Coordinates of C-alpha atoms in Angstrom, one line a residue:
M1 CA 21.2 11.8 0.1
A2 CA 22.0 10.3 3.5
S3 CA 24.1 7.6 4.9
E4 CA 22.9 5.3 7.6
N5 CA 24.5 7.4 10.3
E6 CA 22.8 10.5 8.9
I7 CA 19.5 8.8 9.0
F8 CA 20.0 8.0 12.6
G9 CA 20.4 11.7 13.2
L10 CA 17.4 12.6 11.1
V11 CA 14.8 10.2 12.7
G12 CA 16.2 10.0 16.2
P13 CA 17.3 6.9 18.1
L14 CA 14.9 4.6 16.3
S15 CA 15.8 1.0 15.7
L16 CA 13.7 -2.2 15.6
T17 CA 14.4 -2.8 19.3
S18 CA 12.9 0.6 20.2
V19 CA 10.2 1.1 17.6
D20 CA 6.7 0.9 19.2
W21 CA 4.5 0.1 16.3
K22 CA 1.5 1.4 18.1
N23 CA 3.2 4.8 18.6
T24 CA 2.0 7.3 16.1
Y25 CA 5.3 9.1 15.9
H26 CA 7.1 5.9 15.2
Q27 CA 4.6 4.9 12.5
R28 CA 4.9 8.3 10.9
S29 CA 8.7 8.3 11.0
V30 CA 9.2 4.9 9.6
T31 CA 6.7 5.1 6.8
A32 CA 8.0 8.6 5.8
C33 CA 11.6 7.1 5.6
L34 CA 10.4 4.2 3.5
V35 CA 8.8 6.7 1.0
Q36 CA 12.1 8.6 1.0
A37 CA 13.8 5.3 0.2
V38 CA 11.8 5.2 -3.1
Y39 CA 13.0 8.7 -4.0
V40 CA 16.6 7.6 -3.4
L41 CA 16.1 4.3 -5.3
E42 CA 15.1 6.3 -8.4
R43 CA 18.0 8.8 -7.9
D44 CA 20.4 5.8 -7.6
R45 CA 19.0 4.5 -10.9
Q46 CA 19.5 7.8 -12.6
A47 CA 23.1 8.2 -11.3
N48 CA 24.0 4.5 -12.0
R49 CA 24.8 3.9 -8.3
E50 CA 24.8 0.2 -7.6
G51 CA 26.1 -2.2 -5.0
S52 CA 28.1 -0.5 -2.2
Q53 CA 27.6 2.8 -4.0
A54 CA 23.8 2.8 -3.7
L55 CA 22.4 5.1 -1.1
A56 CA 18.8 3.8 -0.9
P57 CA 19.3 0.5 1.1
A58 CA 20.2 2.4 4.3
W59 CA 16.8 3.9 4.4
W60 CA 15.0 0.5 4.9
E61 CA 17.8 -1.6 6.4
F62 CA 18.0 0.8 9.4
F63 CA 14.5 -0.4 10.4
H64 CA 15.2 -4.0 9.6
F65 CA 13.1 -4.1 6.4
Q66 CA 14.2 -5.8 3.3
L67 CA 13.4 -4.8 -0.3
V68 CA 11.0 -7.4 -1.9
R69 CA 10.7 -5.7 -5.3
T70 CA 10.7 -2.3 -6.9
L71 CA 7.8 -1.0 -9.0
V72 CA 8.9 0.3 -12.4
D73 CA 6.9 2.6 -14.7
D74 CA 6.6 0.9 -18.1
V75 CA 6.7 4.2 -19.9
D76 CA 10.0 5.6 -18.8
S77 CA 11.5 2.7 -16.7
S78 CA 11.6 4.9 -13.6
I79 CA 11.2 3.4 -10.1
F80 CA 8.0 4.8 -8.6
G81 CA 7.4 2.4 -5.8
A82 CA 8.8 -0.3 -3.6
I83 CA 7.5 -3.3 -1.6
Y84 CA 9.3 -3.9 1.7
E85 CA 9.0 -6.8 4.1
L86 CA 9.8 -6.4 7.8
N87 CA 12.6 -8.8 8.7
P88 CA 13.3 -8.8 12.4
S89 CA 16.7 -10.2 13.2
V90 CA 15.8 -11.3 16.7
S91 CA 12.6 -13.2 17.8
D92 CA 12.8 -13.3 21.6
C93 CA 9.8 -12.4 23.8
D94 CA 10.8 -8.7 24.2
H95 CA 10.9 -8.3 20.4
A96 CA 7.6 -10.1 20.0
I97 CA 6.0 -7.6 22.3
Q98 CA 7.5 -4.7 20.5
L99 CA 6.5 -6.1 17.1
H100 CA 2.9 -6.2 18.1
G101 CA 1.1 -4.0 15.6
A102 CA 4.0 -4.0 13.1
P103 CA 3.3 -4.4 9.4
R104 CA 4.5 -7.5 7.6
Y105 CA 4.7 -5.5 4.3
V106 CA 4.9 -1.8 3.4
I107 CA 4.1 -0.7 -0.1
A108 CA 5.5 2.9 -0.7
F109 CA 5.2 5.3 -3.6
R110 CA 7.3 8.4 -4.3
G111 CA 6.1 11.7 -5.6
T112 CA 7.4 13.9 -8.4
I113 CA 11.1 14.2 -9.0
T114 CA 11.8 17.5 -10.6
K115 CA 15.2 16.6 -12.0
G116 CA 16.3 13.8 -14.2
D117 CA 14.6 11.7 -16.9
S118 CA 11.6 10.8 -14.7
F119 CA 10.3 14.4 -14.5
S120 CA 8.4 14.3 -17.8
Q121 CA 6.3 11.3 -16.9
D122 CA 5.8 12.5 -13.3
L123 CA 4.5 15.8 -14.6
K124 CA 2.0 14.0 -17.0
L125 CA 0.7 12.1 -14.0
D126 CA 0.4 15.2 -12.0
I127 CA -1.8 16.6 -14.7
E128 CA -3.9 13.5 -14.7
I129 CA -4.6 14.0 -11.0
I130 CA -5.9 17.5 -11.9
R131 CA -8.1 15.9 -14.7
N132 CA -9.3 13.1 -12.3
G133 CA -7.8 10.6 -14.6
L134 CA -4.9 9.1 -12.7
H135 CA -6.8 5.8 -12.5
L136 CA -6.6 5.5 -16.3
T137 CA -2.8 5.6 -16.4
S138 CA -0.5 2.6 -16.8
R139 CA 1.5 3.5 -13.6
S140 CA -1.6 3.4 -11.5
E141 CA -2.6 0.0 -13.0
L142 CA 0.8 -1.3 -12.0
A143 CA 0.4 0.1 -8.5
I144 CA -3.1 -1.3 -8.1
Q145 CA -2.0 -4.7 -9.4
A146 CA 1.0 -4.8 -7.0
V147 CA -1.3 -4.2 -4.0
R148 CA -3.8 -6.8 -5.3
N149 CA -1.1 -9.4 -5.7
M150 CA 0.2 -8.8 -2.2
V151 CA -3.3 -9.1 -0.7
A152 CA -3.9 -12.2 -2.8
S153 CA -0.8 -13.8 -1.2
G154 CA -2.9 -14.2 1.9
D155 CA -1.2 -11.7 4.3
M156 CA -3.5 -8.8 5.0
N157 CA -1.0 -7.0 7.3
I158 CA 0.0 -4.5 4.6
W159 CA 0.5 -0.8 5.0
L160 CA 0.3 1.7 2.1
T161 CA 2.2 4.9 2.1
G162 CA 3.2 7.7 -0.3
H163 CA 4.0 11.3 -0.7
S164 CA 2.4 13.9 -3.0
L165 CA 1.9 12.1 -6.3
G166 CA 2.7 8.9 -4.5
S167 CA 0.0 9.6 -2.0
S168 CA -2.5 9.7 -4.8
M169 CA -1.2 6.3 -6.0
A170 CA -1.5 4.8 -2.5
L171 CA -4.9 6.4 -2.2
L172 CA -6.1 5.0 -5.4
A173 CA -4.9 1.5 -4.5
G174 CA -6.4 1.8 -1.1
K175 CA -9.7 2.9 -2.4
N176 CA -9.7 0.0 -4.9
M177 CA -9.2 -2.5 -2.1
A178 CA -11.7 -0.8 0.2
K179 CA -14.4 -1.2 -2.4
T180 CA -13.9 -4.9 -2.1
G181 CA -14.2 -4.8 1.7
I182 CA -10.4 -4.9 2.4
F183 CA -9.3 -2.0 4.5
L184 CA -5.5 -1.5 4.5
E185 CA -3.6 0.8 6.8
A186 CA -2.6 3.9 4.9
F187 CA -0.2 6.8 5.7
L188 CA -0.5 9.5 3.1
F189 CA 1.9 12.5 3.2
N190 CA 0.8 15.8 1.5
P191 CA -1.9 14.2 -0.6
P192 CA -3.1 16.5 -3.4
F193 CA -6.6 18.1 -3.0
L194 CA -8.0 19.5 -6.2
S195 CA -9.5 22.8 -5.2
A196 CA -8.8 26.5 -5.1
P197 CA -6.8 27.2 -1.9
I198 CA -9.8 28.4 0.0
E199 CA -8.3 27.4 3.3
R200 CA -5.7 30.1 2.9
I201 CA -8.3 32.9 3.0
K202 CA -7.9 34.7 6.4
D203 CA -11.5 36.1 6.6
K204 CA -13.5 33.3 8.2
K205 CA -16.9 34.5 7.1
L206 CA -15.8 34.9 3.5
K207 CA -14.2 31.5 3.6
N208 CA -17.3 29.8 5.0
G209 CA -19.5 31.7 2.5
I210 CA -17.5 30.4 -0.4
R211 CA -17.6 26.9 0.9
I212 CA -21.4 27.0 1.4
A213 CA -21.9 28.4 -2.1
G214 CA -19.7 25.6 -3.5
S215 CA -21.7 23.0 -1.6
L216 CA -25.0 24.3 -2.9
I217 CA -23.7 24.4 -6.5
T218 CA -22.2 20.9 -6.3
A219 CA -25.3 19.4 -4.6
G220 CA -27.6 21.1 -7.1
L221 CA -25.6 19.8 -10.1
T222 CA -25.6 16.3 -8.5
I223 CA -29.4 16.3 -8.2
A224 CA -29.9 17.7 -11.7
M225 CA -27.8 14.9 -13.2
K226 CA -29.8 12.4 -11.1
R227 CA -26.6 10.5 -10.2
Y228 CA -27.9 9.3 -6.9
Q229 CA -31.6 9.2 -7.4
H230 CA -33.2 5.9 -6.4
Q231 CA -29.8 4.5 -5.4
P232 CA -29.8 2.5 -2.2
R233 CA -27.4 3.8 0.4
S234 CA -25.7 0.4 0.6
E235 CA -24.9 0.6 -3.2
N236 CA -23.4 4.1 -3.0
P237 CA -19.6 3.7 -3.6
F238 CA -18.8 6.7 -1.4
F239 CA -20.7 5.2 1.5
A240 CA -19.1 1.8 0.9
L241 CA -15.7 3.4 1.5
S242 CA -16.7 4.9 4.8
P243 CA -15.2 2.2 7.1
W244 CA -11.7 2.8 5.6
V245 CA -9.9 5.5 7.6
P246 CA -6.6 6.4 6.0
S247 CA -4.2 8.8 7.8
L248 CA -3.7 12.0 6.0
F249 CA -0.7 14.2 6.9
V250 CA -1.1 17.8 5.7
N251 CA 0.5 21.1 6.2
P252 CA -1.5 24.4 6.0
G253 CA 1.4 26.0 4.3
D254 CA 1.2 23.6 1.4
H255 CA -1.6 24.7 -1.0
I256 CA -1.5 21.3 -2.7
C257 CA -2.9 19.5 0.3
S258 CA -4.1 22.2 2.7
E259 CA -7.7 22.1 1.5
Y260 CA -8.3 18.8 3.3
V261 CA -8.5 20.8 6.5
G262 CA -11.5 22.8 5.2
Y263 CA -13.0 19.8 3.4
F264 CA -13.6 17.9 6.6
E265 CA -14.3 20.8 8.9
H266 CA -16.9 22.2 6.5
R267 CA -18.8 18.9 6.6
K268 CA -19.1 19.3 10.4
N269 CA -20.1 22.9 10.1
M270 CA -22.9 22.1 7.5
E271 CA -24.3 19.5 9.9
E272 CA -24.4 22.1 12.7
I273 CA -26.4 24.6 10.7
G274 CA -28.8 21.9 9.5
A275 CA -27.5 21.5 6.0
G276 CA -26.1 18.1 6.4
G277 CA -28.2 16.6 3.6
I278 CA -26.8 19.1 1.1
E279 CA -23.3 18.5 2.2
R280 CA -23.6 14.7 2.1
L281 CA -24.3 15.1 -1.6
A282 CA -21.7 17.8 -2.2
T283 CA -18.9 16.0 -0.3
Q284 CA -18.9 13.0 -2.5
N285 CA -18.8 14.9 -5.8
S286 CA -16.7 17.6 -7.5
V287 CA -17.8 20.0 -10.2
T288 CA -15.0 18.8 -12.4
G289 CA -15.9 15.2 -11.9
L290 CA -19.6 15.9 -12.6
F291 CA -18.6 17.7 -15.8
F292 CA -16.4 14.8 -17.0
N293 CA -19.1 12.3 -16.2
A294 CA -21.7 14.3 -18.1
T295 CA -19.5 14.3 -21.2
G296 CA -19.0 10.5 -21.0
R297 CA -15.5 10.6 -19.6
E298 CA -14.8 8.3 -16.7
S299 CA -13.7 10.4 -13.7
E300 CA -12.2 9.4 -10.3
P301 CA -11.8 12.3 -7.9
L302 CA -9.3 10.8 -5.5
H303 CA -9.3 13.6 -3.0
L304 CA -13.0 13.0 -2.0
L305 CA -13.0 10.8 1.0
P306 CA -15.8 9.8 3.4
S307 CA -13.5 9.1 6.4
A308 CA -10.0 9.9 7.5
N309 CA -7.6 10.5 10.4
L310 CA -6.4 14.1 9.6
I311 CA -3.1 15.0 11.0
V312 CA -2.2 18.7 10.5
N313 CA 1.4 20.0 11.0
Q314 CA 1.0 23.4 12.7
S315 CA 4.8 24.0 13.0
H316 CA 6.2 27.0 11.3
C317 CA 7.6 26.4 7.8
E318 CA 9.9 28.8 6.0
D319 CA 8.4 28.2 2.5
F320 CA 6.3 26.0 0.3
K321 CA 9.2 23.6 -0.3
Q322 CA 9.5 22.9 3.4
A323 CA 5.7 22.7 3.8
H324 CA 5.4 20.2 1.0
G325 CA 8.5 18.1 1.7
I326 CA 8.6 14.5 3.0
H327 CA 11.4 15.4 5.4
Q328 CA 9.2 17.2 7.9
W329 CA 7.3 14.1 8.8
W330 CA 10.1 12.3 10.7
N331 CA 10.8 15.3 12.9
P332 CA 10.0 14.4 16.5
D333 CA 9.2 18.0 17.5
L334 CA 6.2 18.8 15.3
Q335 CA 3.2 20.6 16.6
L336 CA 0.5 18.3 15.3
E337 CA -3.3 18.4 15.5
S338 CA -5.1 15.2 14.9
K339 CA -8.9 14.8 14.2
L340 CA -10.8 11.7 13.3
Y341 CA -13.6 12.1 10.8
H342 CA -16.3 9.5 10.0
Y343 CA -18.8 9.8 7.2

């Protein structure tokens, strides 16, 4: 892991006195580093690094955050999240201006660690994402409750962030709050999208044909199951989420999250060809979710979102590991494309 000096080299000359909290690069860099800090916290725990030997504190102290508490999985005692509070050391007028738009708290969640004693539990949770059952796990309950407790404290200036599995945790917690009318800022890196990697098909006509067929099947199944018949628009949980606009950071070379690109673009294409009604049904359901609901199993397809700010990293990546990694997101030289989608 990195020392504080190495962090300075990784993220550029950022410190609290130079962070512009309205600047998207600064937001992305700081939140990615706070997610990285959770990875290092867990690795510190596994390696029994404490006190001056611990490597994690440099990742948040560099940006003048302090650690409020860690979030610990009750199954394997691993650290999967952290709550940070911004603690500016100076409060003069210049800092007050630069702190405009800053979060009071950031709640961050790590992804899967493939080494050490946390891997088994992480892998089980990855499988639950595939089964649309992450919301039924004890780790997700702890994550949701932690966010609820922070909101209940009265300060709504809370940012959520996570990477990979951690993005799903943050997404679940954010959705949970959005359903109550509380819309928290969210920065989600490489969030899993449960679908065949259609986006990687080079033939555009074939790709669009597969998407249209998928929409027809999903919409048909939805109508057949009468899930939304006679349901007022205002009571539709998908529509109720539409004011919440999380920021999704995806890489086309990462098949775990790349389908978000096609998911939102396809919605726009279906509107343009006059099939918007079909897609409005299809976009809020998945075949897997419909199947589970038909068999009486509660399903929560996290990847289905009504609105989002989609940021795509078009920079060249050597391999999947680089495309899926958290480290790419604090690079100042990325070729990014950003699009805002509203349901």
